[in-house]
JSON list of C-alpha atoms in Angstrom, two decimals:
[
{"chain": "W", "resi": 1, "resn": "UNK", "atom": "CA", "xyz": [-0.35, -0.01, -0.03]},
{"chain": "W", "resi": 2, "resn": "UNK", "atom": "CA", "xyz": [1.12, 3.12, -0.92]},
{"chain": "W", "resi": 3, "resn": "UNK", "atom": "CA", "xyz": [0.91, 6.93, 1.24]},
{"chain": "W", "resi": 4, "resn": "UNK", "atom": "CA", "xyz": [-2.37, 7.20, -0.73]},
{"chain": "W", "resi": 5, "resn": "UNK", "atom": "CA", "xyz": [-3.76, 3.90, 0.51]},
{"chain": "W", "resi": 6, "resn": "UNK", "atom": "CA", "xyz": [-3.88, 2.33, -2.87]},
{"chain": "W", "resi": 7, "resn": "UNK", "atom": "CA", "xyz": [-3.10, -1.38, -3.24]},
{"chain": "W", "resi": 8, "resn": "UNK", "atom": "CA", "xyz": [-1.42, -3.00, -5.62]},
{"chain": "W", "resi": 9, "resn": "UNK", "atom": "CA", "xyz": [-3.21, -6.53, -7.17]},
{"chain": "W", "resi": 10, "resn": "UNK", "atom": "CA", "xyz": [-4.50, -9.05, -4.46]},
{"chain": "W", "resi": 11, "resn": "UNK", "atom": "CA", "xyz": [-1.17, -9.37, -2.25]},
{"chain": "W", "resi": 12, "resn": "UNK", "atom": "CA", "xyz": [0.27, -6.95, 0.55]},
{"chain": "W", "resi": 13, "resn": "UNK", "atom": "CA", "xyz": [3.76, -8.15, 1.08]},
{"chain": "W", "resi": 14, "resn": "UNK", "atom": "CA", "xyz": [4.86, -6.98, 4.73]},
{"chain": "W", "resi": 15, "resn": "UNK", "atom": "CA", "xyz": [7.82, -7.76, 7.30]},
{"chain": "W", "resi": 16, "resn": "UNK", "atom": "CA", "xyz": [6.70, -8.54, 10.98]},
{"chain": "W", "resi": 17, "resn": "UNK", "atom": "CA", "xyz": [8.54, -10.17, 13.70]},
{"chain": "W", "resi": 18, "resn": "UNK", "atom": "CA", "xyz": [7.32, -14.06, 14.82]},
{"chain": "W", "resi": 19, "resn": "UNK", "atom": "CA", "xyz": [6.70, -15.12, 18.42]},
{"chain": "W", "resi": 20, "resn": "UNK", "atom": "CA", "xyz": [7.95, -18.75, 17.63]},
{"chain": "W", "resi": 21, "resn": "UNK", "atom": "CA", "xyz": [6.84, -19.90, 20.43]},
{"chain": "W", "resi": 22, "resn": "UNK", "atom": "CA", "xyz": [3.19, -19.56, 19.17]},
{"chain": "W", "resi": 23, "resn": "UNK", "atom": "CA", "xyz": [1.78, -20.95, 16.06]},
{"chain": "W", "resi": 24, "resn": "UNK", "atom": "CA", "xyz": [1.26, -18.66, 13.15]},
{"chain": "W", "resi": 25, "resn": "UNK", "atom": "CA", "xyz": [-2.03, -16.40, 12.40]},
{"chain": "W", "resi": 26, "resn": "UNK", "atom": "CA", "xyz": [-3.98, -18.01, 9.61]},
{"chain": "W", "resi": 27, "resn": "UNK", "atom": "CA", "xyz": [-6.64, -15.47, 9.31]},
{"chain": "W", "resi": 28, "resn": "UNK", "atom": "CA", "xyz": [-7.18, -12.13, 10.78]},
{"chain": "W", "resi": 29, "resn": "UNK", "atom": "CA", "xyz": [-10.89, -10.39, 10.87]},
{"chain": "W", "resi": 30, "resn": "UNK", "atom": "CA", "xyz": [-10.52, -6.56, 9.99]},
{"chain": "W", "resi": 31, "resn": "UNK", "atom": "CA", "xyz": [-13.32, -3.98, 10.16]},
{"chain": "W", "resi": 32, "resn": "UNK", "atom": "CA", "xyz": [-12.88, -1.30, 6.89]},
{"chain": "W", "resi": 33, "resn": "UNK", "atom": "CA", "xyz": [-14.06, 2.07, 7.78]},
{"chain": "W", "resi": 34, "resn": "UNK", "atom": "CA", "xyz": [-17.33, 1.44, 6.03]},
{"chain": "W", "resi": 35, "resn": "UNK", "atom": "CA", "xyz": [-18.20, -1.09, 8.41]},
{"chain": "W", "resi": 36, "resn": "UNK", "atom": "CA", "xyz": [-17.92, -4.11, 6.53]},
{"chain": "W", "resi": 37, "resn": "UNK", "atom": "CA", "xyz": [-15.91, -6.97, 7.83]},
{"chain": "W", "resi": 38, "resn": "UNK", "atom": "CA", "xyz": [-13.14, -8.50, 5.67]},
{"chain": "W", "resi": 39, "resn": "UNK", "atom": "CA", "xyz": [-10.90, -11.47, 6.14]},
{"chain": "W", "resi": 40, "resn": "UNK", "atom": "CA", "xyz": [-7.08, -11.83, 5.71]},
{"chain": "W", "resi": 41, "resn": "UNK", "atom": "CA", "xyz": [-5.36, -14.94, 5.17]},
{"chain": "W", "resi": 42, "resn": "UNK", "atom": "CA", "xyz": [-1.73, -15.38, 5.90]},
{"chain": "W", "resi": 43, "resn": "UNK", "atom": "CA", "xyz": [0.92, -16.95, 3.90]},
{"chain": "W", "resi": 44, "resn": "UNK", "atom": "CA", "xyz": [4.69, -16.53, 5.08]},
{"chain": "W", "resi": 45, "resn": "UNK", "atom": "CA", "xyz": [8.12, -16.54, 3.17]},
{"chain": "W", "resi": 46, "resn": "UNK", "atom": "CA", "xyz": [11.21, -18.36, 4.57]},
{"chain": "W", "resi": 47, "resn": "UNK", "atom": "CA", "xyz": [8.86, -20.45, 7.14]},
{"chain": "W", "resi": 48, "resn": "UNK", "atom": "CA", "xyz": [11.38, -23.20, 8.33]},
{"chain": "W", "resi": 49, "resn": "UNK", "atom": "CA", "xyz": [10.51, -26.31, 9.40]},
{"chain": "W", "resi": 50, "resn": "UNK", "atom": "CA", "xyz": [6.35, -26.48, 11.04]},
{"chain": "W", "resi": 51, "resn": "UNK", "atom": "CA", "xyz": [3.98, -28.41, 12.57]},
{"chain": "W", "resi": 52, "resn": "UNK", "atom": "CA", "xyz": [0.86, -29.00, 10.84]},
{"chain": "W", "resi": 53, "resn": "UNK", "atom": "CA", "xyz": [-0.96, -29.97, 13.85]},
{"chain": "W", "resi": 54, "resn": "UNK", "atom": "CA", "xyz": [0.40, -27.45, 16.39]},
{"chain": "W", "resi": 55, "resn": "UNK", "atom": "CA", "xyz": [1.59, -24.73, 14.45]},
{"chain": "W", "resi": 56, "resn": "UNK", "atom": "CA", "xyz": [5.21, -24.45, 15.93]},
{"chain": "W", "resi": 57, "resn": "UNK", "atom": "CA", "xyz": [8.48, -23.43, 14.54]},
{"chain": "W", "resi": 58, "resn": "UNK", "atom": "CA", "xyz": [10.97, -26.46, 14.77]},
{"chain": "W", "resi": 59, "resn": "UNK", "atom": "CA", "xyz": [9.40, -29.72, 14.10]},
{"chain": "W", "resi": 60, "resn": "UNK", "atom": "CA", "xyz": [7.66, -32.08, 11.78]},
{"chain": "W", "resi": 61, "resn": "UNK", "atom": "CA", "xyz": [3.96, -33.28, 12.43]},
{"chain": "W", "resi": 62, "resn": "UNK", "atom": "CA", "xyz": [5.37, -36.97, 12.65]},
{"chain": "W", "resi": 63, "resn": "UNK", "atom": "CA", "xyz": [7.36, -35.52, 15.62]},
{"chain": "W", "resi": 64, "resn": "UNK", "atom": "CA", "xyz": [4.35, -33.64, 17.49]},
{"chain": "W", "resi": 65, "resn": "UNK", "atom": "CA", "xyz": [3.74, -34.15, 20.95]},
{"chain": "W", "resi": 66, "resn": "UNK", "atom": "CA", "xyz": [-0.02, -33.78, 20.27]},
{"chain": "W", "resi": 67, "resn": "UNK", "atom": "CA", "xyz": [0.15, -36.96, 18.14]},
{"chain": "W", "resi": 68, "resn": "UNK", "atom": "CA", "xyz": [1.63, -39.14, 21.15]},
{"chain": "W", "resi": 69, "resn": "UNK", "atom": "CA", "xyz": [-1.02, -37.53, 23.63]},
{"chain": "W", "resi": 70, "resn": "UNK", "atom": "CA", "xyz": [-3.95, -39.74, 25.28]},
{"chain": "W", "resi": 71, "resn": "UNK", "atom": "CA", "xyz": [-6.65, -37.04, 23.92]},
{"chain": "W", "resi": 72, "resn": "UNK", "atom": "CA", "xyz": [-5.39, -37.44, 20.07]},
{"chain": "W", "resi": 73, "resn": "UNK", "atom": "CA", "xyz": [-7.76, -38.01, 17.36]},
{"chain": "W", "resi": 74, "resn": "UNK", "atom": "CA", "xyz": [-6.38, -38.49, 13.69]},
{"chain": "W", "resi": 75, "resn": "UNK", "atom": "CA", "xyz": [-7.17, -35.87, 11.55]},
{"chain": "W", "resi": 76, "resn": "UNK", "atom": "CA", "xyz": [-5.63, -37.09, 8.30]},
{"chain": "W", "resi": 77, "resn": "UNK", "atom": "CA", "xyz": [-5.76, -34.17, 5.96]},
{"chain": "W", "resi": 78, "resn": "UNK", "atom": "CA", "xyz": [-7.54, -31.60, 8.26]},
{"chain": "W", "resi": 79, "resn": "UNK", "atom": "CA", "xyz": [-5.04, -30.67, 10.15]},
{"chain": "W", "resi": 80, "resn": "UNK", "atom": "CA", "xyz": [-5.02, -26.59, 11.12]},
{"chain": "W", "resi": 81, "resn": "UNK", "atom": "CA", "xyz": [-1.66, -25.55, 9.49]},
{"chain": "W", "resi": 82, "resn": "UNK", "atom": "CA", "xyz": [-0.87, -27.26, 6.27]},
{"chain": "W", "resi": 83, "resn": "UNK", "atom": "CA", "xyz": [1.24, -26.20, 2.87]},
{"chain": "W", "resi": 84, "resn": "UNK", "atom": "CA", "xyz": [-0.83, -23.36, 2.15]},
{"chain": "W", "resi": 85, "resn": "UNK", "atom": "CA", "xyz": [1.09, -21.37, 5.03]},
{"chain": "W", "resi": 86, "resn": "UNK", "atom": "CA", "xyz": [4.33, -21.62, 3.06]},
{"chain": "W", "resi": 87, "resn": "UNK", "atom": "CA", "xyz": [4.17, -18.28, 0.61]},
{"chain": "W", "resi": 88, "resn": "UNK", "atom": "CA", "xyz": [6.26, -19.00, -2.88]},
{"chain": "W", "resi": 89, "resn": "UNK", "atom": "CA", "xyz": [8.69, -16.25, -2.72]},
{"chain": "W", "resi": 90, "resn": "UNK", "atom": "CA", "xyz": [8.67, -13.20, -4.36]},
{"chain": "W", "resi": 91, "resn": "UNK", "atom": "CA", "xyz": [10.90, -11.31, -6.46]},
{"chain": "W", "resi": 92, "resn": "UNK", "atom": "CA", "xyz": [12.94, -8.74, -4.72]},
{"chain": "W", "resi": 93, "resn": "UNK", "atom": "CA", "xyz": [14.71, -5.65, -5.40]},
{"chain": "W", "resi": 94, "resn": "UNK", "atom": "CA", "xyz": [13.98, -4.16, -9.18]},
{"chain": "W", "resi": 95, "resn": "UNK", "atom": "CA", "xyz": [12.18, -7.36, -10.45]},
{"chain": "W", "resi": 96, "resn": "UNK", "atom": "CA", "xyz": [9.01, -6.56, -7.98]},
{"chain": "W", "resi": 97, "resn": "UNK", "atom": "CA", "xyz": [5.85, -6.65, -9.88]},
{"chain": "W", "resi": 98, "resn": "UNK", "atom": "CA", "xyz": [3.22, -9.53, -11.00]},
{"chain": "W", "resi": 99, "resn": "UNK", "atom": "CA", "xyz": [4.06, -12.10, -12.99]},
{"chain": "W", "resi": 100, "resn": "UNK", "atom": "CA", "xyz": [2.05, -13.72, -15.78]},
{"chain": "W", "resi": 101, "resn": "UNK", "atom": "CA", "xyz": [1.28, -17.54, -15.25]},
{"chain": "W", "resi": 102, "resn": "UNK", "atom": "CA", "xyz": [1.86, -17.68, -18.73]},
{"chain": "W", "resi": 103, "resn": "UNK", "atom": "CA", "xyz": [5.73, -16.79, -19.17]},
{"chain": "W", "resi": 104, "resn": "UNK", "atom": "CA", "xyz": [6.74, -16.57, -15.41]},
{"chain": "W", "resi": 105, "resn": "UNK", "atom": "CA", "xyz": [10.05, -14.63, -16.44]},
{"chain": "W", "resi": 106, "resn": "UNK", "atom": "CA", "xyz": [8.50, -11.49, -17.80]},
{"chain": "W", "resi": 107, "resn": "UNK", "atom": "CA", "xyz": [7.18, -8.95, -14.89]},
{"chain": "W", "resi": 108, "resn": "UNK", "atom": "CA", "xyz": [3.68, -6.76, -15.20]},
{"chain": "W", "resi": 109, "resn": "UNK", "atom": "CA", "xyz": [3.69, -4.40, -13.25]},
{"chain": "W", "resi": 110, "resn": "UNK", "atom": "CA", "xyz": [0.50, -3.23, -11.89]},
{"chain": "W", "resi": 111, "resn": "UNK", "atom": "CA", "xyz": [-0.86, 0.07, -11.34]},
{"chain": "W", "resi": 112, "resn": "UNK", "atom": "CA", "xyz": [-3.17, 0.97, -8.18]},
{"chain": "W", "resi": 113, "resn": "UNK", "atom": "CA", "xyz": [-6.41, -1.24, -8.76]},
{"chain": "W", "resi": 114, "resn": "UNK", "atom": "CA", "xyz": [-8.26, 0.31, -5.50]},
{"chain": "W", "resi": 115, "resn": "UNK", "atom": "CA", "xyz": [-8.28, 2.38, -2.60]},
{"chain": "W", "resi": 116, "resn": "UNK", "atom": "CA", "xyz": [-7.90, 0.04, 1.05]},
{"chain": "W", "resi": 117, "resn": "UNK", "atom": "CA", "xyz": [-10.93, 1.74, 2.01]},
{"chain": "W", "resi": 118, "resn": "UNK", "atom": "CA", "xyz": [-13.06, 0.14, -0.55]},
{"chain": "W", "resi": 119, "resn": "UNK", "atom": "CA", "xyz": [-14.07, -3.60, -0.18]},
{"chain": "W", "resi": 120, "resn": "UNK", "atom": "CA", "xyz": [-10.99, -5.93, -0.96]},
{"chain": "W", "resi": 121, "resn": "UNK", "atom": "CA", "xyz": [-10.86, -9.10, -2.69]},
{"chain": "W", "resi": 122, "resn": "UNK", "atom": "CA", "xyz": [-9.10, -11.72, -0.31]},
{"chain": "W", "resi": 123, "resn": "UNK", "atom": "CA", "xyz": [-8.88, -15.24, -0.66]},
{"chain": "W", "resi": 124, "resn": "UNK", "atom": "CA", "xyz": [-8.76, -17.56, 1.41]},
{"chain": "W", "resi": 125, "resn": "UNK", "atom": "CA", "xyz": [-7.87, -21.34, 1.61]},
{"chain": "W", "resi": 126, "resn": "UNK", "atom": "CA", "xyz": [-11.38, -23.30, 2.49]},
{"chain": "W", "resi": 127, "resn": "UNK", "atom": "CA", "xyz": [-9.62, -25.15, 5.08]},
{"chain": "W", "resi": 128, "resn": "UNK", "atom": "CA", "xyz": [-8.53, -22.21, 7.18]},
{"chain": "W", "resi": 129, "resn": "UNK", "atom": "CA", "xyz": [-12.01, -21.76, 8.35]}
]
């Protein structure tokens, strides 16, 4: 988003600090200035090993303490966290922009498409809610 409140494309890239003792956020509910509620989904670049069961960083699901607890119920593919939390690394520097699905080597630079106070279109993976 620029200083005028314009957004380019369907994604916004931000740098954050993460508390590694807590699972990463999957979604955030926002209220716009018009009073509408919007869900914002997150994807993380550079995410190290993390557990799809508990969301904690540093181990995989097959080594999770939850799997070995008495209360564990096998979830199959319906885990609360998954590969969808990993963002594909976006280009940096002067090569930033939106890339065509047909030709990934050709950047198509976006122009502001909407004011942030308008109703943004945010995609949310179906298994996050």
